[in-house]
Amino acid sequence: MGDAVVGAVLRAAREQAGVSPAQAAACAGLRESRITRLEAAQVRWAREHAVALARWYGMPDREVEELRHLLVARHQHAVPDYGTISGPRLGALEARAVRIRVATQTVPPFVWGWASPEAAGVSAGGSRPWPGCPVTLIWDDLTLDRGYMDAPRTAARLRHLAALVDAEVLSFRLLIPDYDVSFEPVGSELTFADRPALCVSEELSLVVYSNGPRAREKSALLDRQLAAALSPQESLAALRRAAERWSCR
């Protein structure tokens, strides 16, 4: 099995350069179907093919060198997509996801720079488009009590999140931790139709991509937390009560 991050990086670079899969295959001396399977992480990249294509696509030397590190056989990569700045790797992965699940302790509902979808009727300053797939956000009850800068802005963030749920562009679930199930803010899980699932978390301002066994562990944690969470209706009611409490402070 190949690496979903490497495939996403090279596919994004190829599309940005205006190169077709057939042209990429001719450059690398491969079949077009092989390029498609490599980008979908169905087979492993050969280092010489990946680096040659990266240079042909016009990737900067710094990104080509980073790609060399990504090609090392391992299951966790830390690459510099910072904070809410749109990262080409993360954006390319989100655009192809068929499901995204997020467990986080941050108040903003826009994870790593998402802008609100127009259907929500609420504007937001994120730089990346809202994913075109179902998105589920999992919080614990303590997250509702954490403030964001000040009470008015916290209330506004919570009301915004409720608006996204009302517009049916986001599913919100609230977990009340107990001795059996604790809350684990594992970050995002991206599920794809044509490649293994990938988990993304933020660690010390770096976006860390996990696949293979580590991603499966995080996916299992998300399954357990969702199974123990309040229903969507109960979760939304708790969110609205929290917004009202912050509005009165």
mmCIF file of C-alpha atoms in Angstrom:
data_model
loop_
_atom_site.group_PDB
_atom_site.id
_atom_site.type_symbol
_atom_site.label_atom_id
_atom_site.label_comp_id
_atom_site.label_asym_id
_atom_site.label_seq_id
_atom_site.Cartn_x
_atom_site.Cartn_y
_atom_site.Cartn_z
ATOM 1 C CA MET A 1 0.000 0.000 0.000
ATOM 2 C CA GLY A 2 1.294 3.462 -0.865
ATOM 3 C CA ASP A 3 1.389 6.704 1.075
ATOM 4 C CA ALA A 4 -1.697 8.925 0.847
ATOM 5 C CA VAL A 5 0.272 12.091 1.636
ATOM 6 C CA VAL A 6 2.835 11.583 -1.136
ATOM 7 C CA GLY A 7 0.066 10.801 -3.603
ATOM 8 C CA ALA A 8 -1.900 13.913 -2.628
ATOM 9 C CA VAL A 9 1.191 16.141 -2.817
ATOM 10 C CA LEU A 10 2.104 14.986 -6.312
ATOM 11 C CA ARG A 11 -1.448 15.023 -7.614
ATOM 12 C CA ALA A 12 -1.941 18.593 -6.374
ATOM 13 C CA ALA A 13 1.370 19.634 -7.970
ATOM 14 C CA ARG A 14 0.463 17.915 -11.244
ATOM 15 C CA GLU A 15 -2.923 19.605 -11.445
ATOM 16 C CA GLN A 16 -1.438 22.991 -10.542
ATOM 17 C CA ALA A 17 1.089 22.559 -13.364
ATOM 18 C CA GLY A 18 -1.680 21.670 -15.827
ATOM 19 C CA VAL A 19 -0.207 18.230 -16.538
ATOM 20 C CA SER A 20 -2.493 15.307 -17.405
ATOM 21 C CA PRO A 21 -1.963 11.803 -15.990
ATOM 22 C CA ALA A 22 -1.017 10.664 -19.503
ATOM 23 C CA GLN A 23 1.671 13.347 -19.782
ATOM 24 C CA ALA A 24 3.005 12.479 -16.310
ATOM 25 C CA ALA A 25 3.144 8.809 -17.278
ATOM 26 C CA ALA A 26 5.106 9.617 -20.443
ATOM 27 C CA CYS A 27 7.586 11.710 -18.433
ATOM 28 C CA ALA A 28 8.171 8.943 -15.892
ATOM 29 C CA GLY A 29 8.130 6.092 -18.410
ATOM 30 C CA LEU A 30 5.046 4.553 -16.790
ATOM 31 C CA ARG A 31 1.518 3.676 -17.843
ATOM 32 C CA GLU A 32 -1.221 6.229 -17.199
ATOM 33 C CA SER A 33 -3.065 3.726 -14.984
ATOM 34 C CA ARG A 34 0.070 3.436 -12.849
ATOM 35 C CA ILE A 35 0.105 7.200 -12.215
ATOM 36 C CA THR A 36 -3.552 7.051 -11.168
ATOM 37 C CA ARG A 37 -2.894 4.166 -8.772
ATOM 38 C CA LEU A 38 0.189 5.865 -7.315
ATOM 39 C CA GLU A 39 -1.704 9.088 -6.627
ATOM 40 C CA ALA A 40 -4.498 7.063 -5.000
ATOM 41 C CA ALA A 41 -1.982 5.333 -2.669
ATOM 42 C CA GLN A 42 -2.838 1.932 -4.114
ATOM 43 C CA VAL A 43 0.836 1.160 -4.833
ATOM 44 C CA ARG A 44 4.139 2.534 -3.562
ATOM 45 C CA TRP A 45 6.137 5.257 -5.258
ATOM 46 C CA ALA A 46 9.673 4.619 -6.454
ATOM 47 C CA ARG A 47 11.825 7.476 -5.187
ATOM 48 C CA GLU A 48 13.257 8.262 -8.625
ATOM 49 C CA HIS A 49 9.800 8.536 -10.215
ATOM 50 C CA ALA A 50 8.393 10.738 -7.445
ATOM 51 C CA VAL A 51 11.345 13.140 -7.412
ATOM 52 C CA ALA A 52 11.538 13.339 -11.219
ATOM 53 C CA LEU A 53 7.844 14.188 -11.484
ATOM 54 C CA ALA A 54 8.053 16.718 -8.644
ATOM 55 C CA ARG A 55 10.825 18.578 -10.475
ATOM 56 C CA TRP A 56 8.949 18.366 -13.783
ATOM 57 C CA TYR A 57 5.839 19.815 -12.127
ATOM 58 C CA GLY A 58 7.938 22.776 -11.004
ATOM 59 C CA MET A 59 7.843 22.139 -7.264
ATOM 60 C CA PRO A 60 10.338 24.369 -5.369
ATOM 61 C CA ASP A 61 13.586 22.750 -4.209
ATOM 62 C CA ARG A 62 12.453 22.978 -0.569
ATOM 63 C CA GLU A 63 9.281 21.008 -1.316
ATOM 64 C CA VAL A 64 11.171 18.437 -3.379
ATOM 65 C CA GLU A 65 13.557 17.885 -0.471
ATOM 66 C CA GLU A 66 10.590 17.536 1.870
ATOM 67 C CA LEU A 67 9.090 15.000 -0.513
ATOM 68 C CA ARG A 68 12.241 12.902 -0.205
ATOM 69 C CA HIS A 69 11.614 12.671 3.537
ATOM 70 C CA LEU A 70 7.974 11.745 2.983
ATOM 71 C CA LEU A 71 9.088 8.840 0.803
ATOM 72 C CA VAL A 72 10.826 7.186 3.753
ATOM 73 C CA ALA A 73 8.846 4.064 4.694
ATOM 74 C CA ARG A 74 7.034 5.019 7.884
ATOM 75 C CA HIS A 75 3.518 5.754 9.026
ATOM 76 C CA GLN A 76 3.676 9.262 10.449
ATOM 77 C CA HIS A 77 4.865 12.447 8.789
ATOM 78 C CA ALA A 78 5.151 15.981 10.161
ATOM 79 C CA VAL A 79 5.062 18.585 7.413
ATOM 80 C CA PRO A 80 4.850 22.389 7.751
ATOM 81 C CA ASP A 81 1.240 23.321 7.050
ATOM 82 C CA TYR A 82 0.864 26.016 9.689
ATOM 83 C CA GLY A 83 -2.309 26.906 11.608
ATOM 84 C CA THR A 84 -5.100 28.261 9.408
ATOM 85 C CA ILE A 85 -2.839 28.919 6.405
ATOM 86 C CA SER A 86 -4.076 26.896 3.479
ATOM 87 C CA GLY A 87 -1.699 23.971 2.971
ATOM 88 C CA PRO A 88 -1.597 22.301 -0.455
ATOM 89 C CA ARG A 89 -1.331 18.825 1.043
ATOM 90 C CA LEU A 90 -4.251 19.193 3.425
ATOM 91 C CA GLY A 91 -6.416 20.975 0.871
ATOM 92 C CA ALA A 92 -5.779 18.289 -1.737
ATOM 93 C CA LEU A 93 -6.712 15.562 0.740
ATOM 94 C CA GLU A 94 -9.865 17.297 1.980
ATOM 95 C CA ALA A 95 -11.086 17.838 -1.577
ATOM 96 C CA ARG A 96 -11.079 14.068 -2.198
ATOM 97 C CA ALA A 97 -12.450 12.888 1.132
ATOM 98 C CA VAL A 98 -15.850 11.185 1.221
ATOM 99 C CA ARG A 99 -16.174 11.681 4.998
ATOM 100 C CA ILE A 100 -14.420 13.799 7.623
ATOM 101 C CA ARG A 101 -14.708 13.274 11.381
ATOM 102 C CA VAL A 102 -13.080 15.701 13.817
ATOM 103 C CA ALA A 103 -12.485 15.436 17.561
ATOM 104 C CA THR A 104 -11.029 18.690 18.878
ATOM 105 C CA GLN A 105 -11.031 20.933 21.944
ATOM 106 C CA THR A 106 -10.877 24.221 20.051
ATOM 107 C CA VAL A 107 -13.829 26.597 20.040
ATOM 108 C CA PRO A 108 -13.653 27.677 16.351
ATOM 109 C CA PRO A 109 -15.675 25.316 14.159
ATOM 110 C CA PHE A 110 -13.349 25.948 11.210
ATOM 111 C CA VAL A 111 -10.617 23.374 11.521
ATOM 112 C CA TRP A 112 -7.335 24.586 9.989
ATOM 113 C CA GLY A 113 -8.791 27.397 7.938
ATOM 114 C CA TRP A 114 -12.145 26.231 6.567
ATOM 115 C CA ALA A 115 -14.502 28.897 5.304
ATOM 116 C CA SER A 116 -18.204 28.496 6.020
ATOM 117 C CA PRO A 117 -20.323 26.991 3.252
ATOM 118 C CA GLU A 118 -22.778 29.417 1.649
ATOM 119 C CA ALA A 119 -25.652 27.186 2.759
ATOM 120 C CA ALA A 120 -24.994 28.186 6.366
ATOM 121 C CA GLY A 121 -25.798 31.819 5.614
ATOM 122 C CA VAL A 122 -22.945 32.951 7.870
ATOM 123 C CA SER A 123 -19.644 34.376 6.688
ATOM 124 C CA ALA A 124 -16.246 33.299 7.977
ATOM 125 C CA GLY A 125 -12.669 34.181 7.180
ATOM 126 C CA GLY A 126 -11.211 30.760 6.458
ATOM 127 C CA SER A 127 -9.107 30.430 3.343
ATOM 128 C CA ARG A 128 -9.955 26.874 2.259
ATOM 129 C CA PRO A 129 -13.370 25.869 0.951
ATOM 130 C CA TRP A 130 -15.667 23.847 3.149
ATOM 131 C CA PRO A 131 -15.196 20.142 2.332
ATOM 132 C CA GLY A 132 -17.704 18.745 -0.126
ATOM 133 C CA CYS A 133 -18.490 15.706 2.038
ATOM 134 C CA PRO A 134 -20.226 14.962 5.363
ATOM 135 C CA VAL A 135 -18.367 16.498 8.324
ATOM 136 C CA THR A 136 -18.873 15.437 11.948
ATOM 137 C CA LEU A 137 -17.437 17.450 14.846
ATOM 138 C CA ILE A 138 -17.063 15.793 18.274
ATOM 139 C CA TRP A 139 -16.569 17.862 21.430
ATOM 140 C CA ASP A 140 -16.614 17.056 25.114
ATOM 141 C CA ASP A 141 -18.751 19.049 27.548
ATOM 142 C CA LEU A 142 -15.724 20.912 28.948
ATOM 143 C CA THR A 143 -15.051 22.431 25.530
ATOM 144 C CA LEU A 144 -18.350 24.314 25.769
ATOM 145 C CA ASP A 145 -17.064 26.003 28.942
ATOM 146 C CA ARG A 146 -13.787 27.149 27.397
ATOM 147 C CA GLY A 147 -13.782 30.737 26.214
ATOM 148 C CA TYR A 148 -12.401 32.226 22.999
ATOM 149 C CA MET A 149 -10.776 35.620 23.669
ATOM 150 C CA ASP A 150 -13.891 37.039 25.398
ATOM 151 C CA ALA A 151 -17.504 36.123 26.169
ATOM 152 C CA PRO A 152 -19.165 37.904 23.174
ATOM 153 C CA ARG A 153 -16.837 36.245 20.677
ATOM 154 C CA THR A 154 -17.239 32.872 22.339
ATOM 155 C CA ALA A 155 -21.024 33.184 22.123
ATOM 156 C CA ALA A 156 -20.746 34.216 18.466
ATOM 157 C CA ARG A 157 -18.583 31.196 17.667
ATOM 158 C CA LEU A 158 -21.032 28.832 19.332
ATOM 159 C CA ARG A 159 -24.011 30.405 17.548
ATOM 160 C CA HIS A 160 -22.120 30.103 14.273
ATOM 161 C CA LEU A 161 -21.522 26.433 14.921
ATOM 162 C CA ALA A 162 -25.228 25.945 15.668
ATOM 163 C CA ALA A 163 -26.068 27.682 12.371
ATOM 164 C CA LEU A 164 -23.880 25.202 10.494
ATOM 165 C CA VAL A 165 -25.718 22.334 12.185
ATOM 166 C CA ASP A 166 -29.116 23.890 11.409
ATOM 167 C CA ALA A 167 -28.074 24.243 7.754
ATOM 168 C CA GLU A 168 -27.244 20.500 7.731
ATOM 169 C CA VAL A 169 -23.697 21.069 6.524
ATOM 170 C CA LEU A 170 -22.211 19.840 9.801
ATOM 171 C CA SER A 171 -23.085 17.111 12.285
ATOM 172 C CA PHE A 172 -22.279 17.975 15.911
ATOM 173 C CA ARG A 173 -21.954 15.392 18.687
ATOM 174 C CA LEU A 174 -21.234 16.078 22.338
ATOM 175 C CA LEU A 175 -19.483 13.515 24.532
ATOM 176 C CA ILE A 176 -19.888 13.463 28.317
ATOM 177 C CA PRO A 177 -16.729 11.562 29.363
ATOM 178 C CA ASP A 178 -16.944 8.897 32.039
ATOM 179 C CA TYR A 179 -14.831 6.033 33.351
ATOM 180 C CA ASP A 180 -15.590 3.908 30.312
ATOM 181 C CA VAL A 181 -15.018 6.454 27.529
ATOM 182 C CA SER A 182 -12.728 9.465 27.867
ATOM 183 C CA PHE A 183 -12.513 12.306 25.362
ATOM 184 C CA GLU A 184 -9.513 12.039 23.039
ATOM 185 C CA PRO A 185 -8.976 15.075 20.737
ATOM 186 C CA VAL A 186 -7.374 13.025 17.972
ATOM 187 C CA GLY A 187 -7.831 15.664 15.250
ATOM 188 C CA SER A 188 -9.360 14.869 11.850
ATOM 189 C CA GLU A 189 -10.004 11.543 10.180
ATOM 190 C CA LEU A 190 -10.306 11.720 6.388
ATOM 191 C CA THR A 191 -11.950 8.739 4.686
ATOM 192 C CA PHE A 192 -11.441 8.209 0.950
ATOM 193 C CA ALA A 193 -13.116 6.044 -1.666
ATOM 194 C CA ASP A 194 -9.867 4.935 -3.271
ATOM 195 C CA ARG A 195 -7.206 4.903 -0.548
ATOM 196 C CA PRO A 196 -6.687 4.136 3.150
ATOM 197 C CA ALA A 197 -8.052 6.531 5.769
ATOM 198 C CA LEU A 198 -5.720 9.275 6.974
ATOM 199 C CA CYS A 199 -5.689 11.142 10.285
ATOM 200 C CA VAL A 200 -4.539 14.734 10.663
ATOM 201 C CA SER A 201 -3.697 16.487 13.917
ATOM 202 C CA GLU A 202 -2.059 19.743 14.938
ATOM 203 C CA GLU A 203 1.042 19.435 17.101
ATOM 204 C CA LEU A 204 3.097 22.487 18.079
ATOM 205 C CA SER A 205 1.782 24.473 15.077
ATOM 206 C CA LEU A 206 2.605 21.638 12.682
ATOM 207 C CA VAL A 207 -0.037 19.624 10.885
ATOM 208 C CA VAL A 208 0.887 15.963 11.394
ATOM 209 C CA TYR A 209 -0.373 13.323 8.964
ATOM 210 C CA SER A 210 -0.835 9.763 10.240
ATOM 211 C CA ASN A 211 -1.670 6.713 8.157
ATOM 212 C CA GLY A 212 -1.261 2.984 8.564
ATOM 213 C CA PRO A 213 -1.596 1.536 12.104
ATOM 214 C CA ARG A 214 -1.647 4.927 13.839
ATOM 215 C CA ALA A 215 -4.580 6.087 11.715
ATOM 216 C CA ARG A 216 -6.479 2.891 12.496
ATOM 217 C CA GLU A 217 -5.977 3.512 16.231
ATOM 218 C CA LYS A 218 -7.377 7.031 15.925
ATOM 219 C CA SER A 219 -10.313 5.832 13.815
ATOM 220 C CA ALA A 220 -11.178 3.292 16.523
ATOM 221 C CA LEU A 221 -11.089 6.073 19.144
ATOM 222 C CA LEU A 222 -13.487 8.148 17.055
ATOM 223 C CA ASP A 223 -15.838 5.163 16.710
ATOM 224 C CA ARG A 224 -15.928 4.666 20.491
ATOM 225 C CA GLN A 225 -16.500 8.354 21.204
ATOM 226 C CA LEU A 226 -19.325 8.646 18.678
ATOM 227 C CA ALA A 227 -21.004 5.528 20.077
ATOM 228 C CA ALA A 228 -20.978 7.064 23.577
ATOM 229 C CA ALA A 229 -21.894 10.641 22.550
ATOM 230 C CA LEU A 230 -25.263 12.328 23.012
ATOM 231 C CA SER A 231 -27.688 12.183 20.119
ATOM 232 C CA PRO A 232 -27.466 14.922 17.454
ATOM 233 C CA GLN A 233 -30.588 16.593 18.883
ATOM 234 C CA GLU A 234 -29.294 16.513 22.474
ATOM 235 C CA SER A 235 -25.885 17.756 21.342
ATOM 236 C CA LEU A 236 -27.367 20.727 19.447
ATOM 237 C CA ALA A 237 -29.556 21.643 22.435
ATOM 238 C CA ALA A 238 -26.468 21.655 24.701
ATOM 239 C CA LEU A 239 -24.610 23.820 22.181
ATOM 240 C CA ARG A 240 -27.418 26.383 22.120
ATOM 241 C CA ARG A 241 -27.594 26.465 25.938
ATOM 242 C CA ALA A 242 -23.843 27.117 26.083
ATOM 243 C CA ALA A 243 -24.153 29.972 23.565
ATOM 244 C CA GLU A 244 -26.898 31.512 25.701
ATOM 245 C CA ARG A 245 -24.771 31.231 28.864
ATOM 246 C CA TRP A 246 -21.841 32.969 27.183
ATOM 247 C CA SER A 247 -24.166 35.689 25.857
ATOM 248 C CA CYS A 248 -25.220 36.516 29.434
ATOM 249 C CA ARG A 249 -21.711 36.861 30.849
#
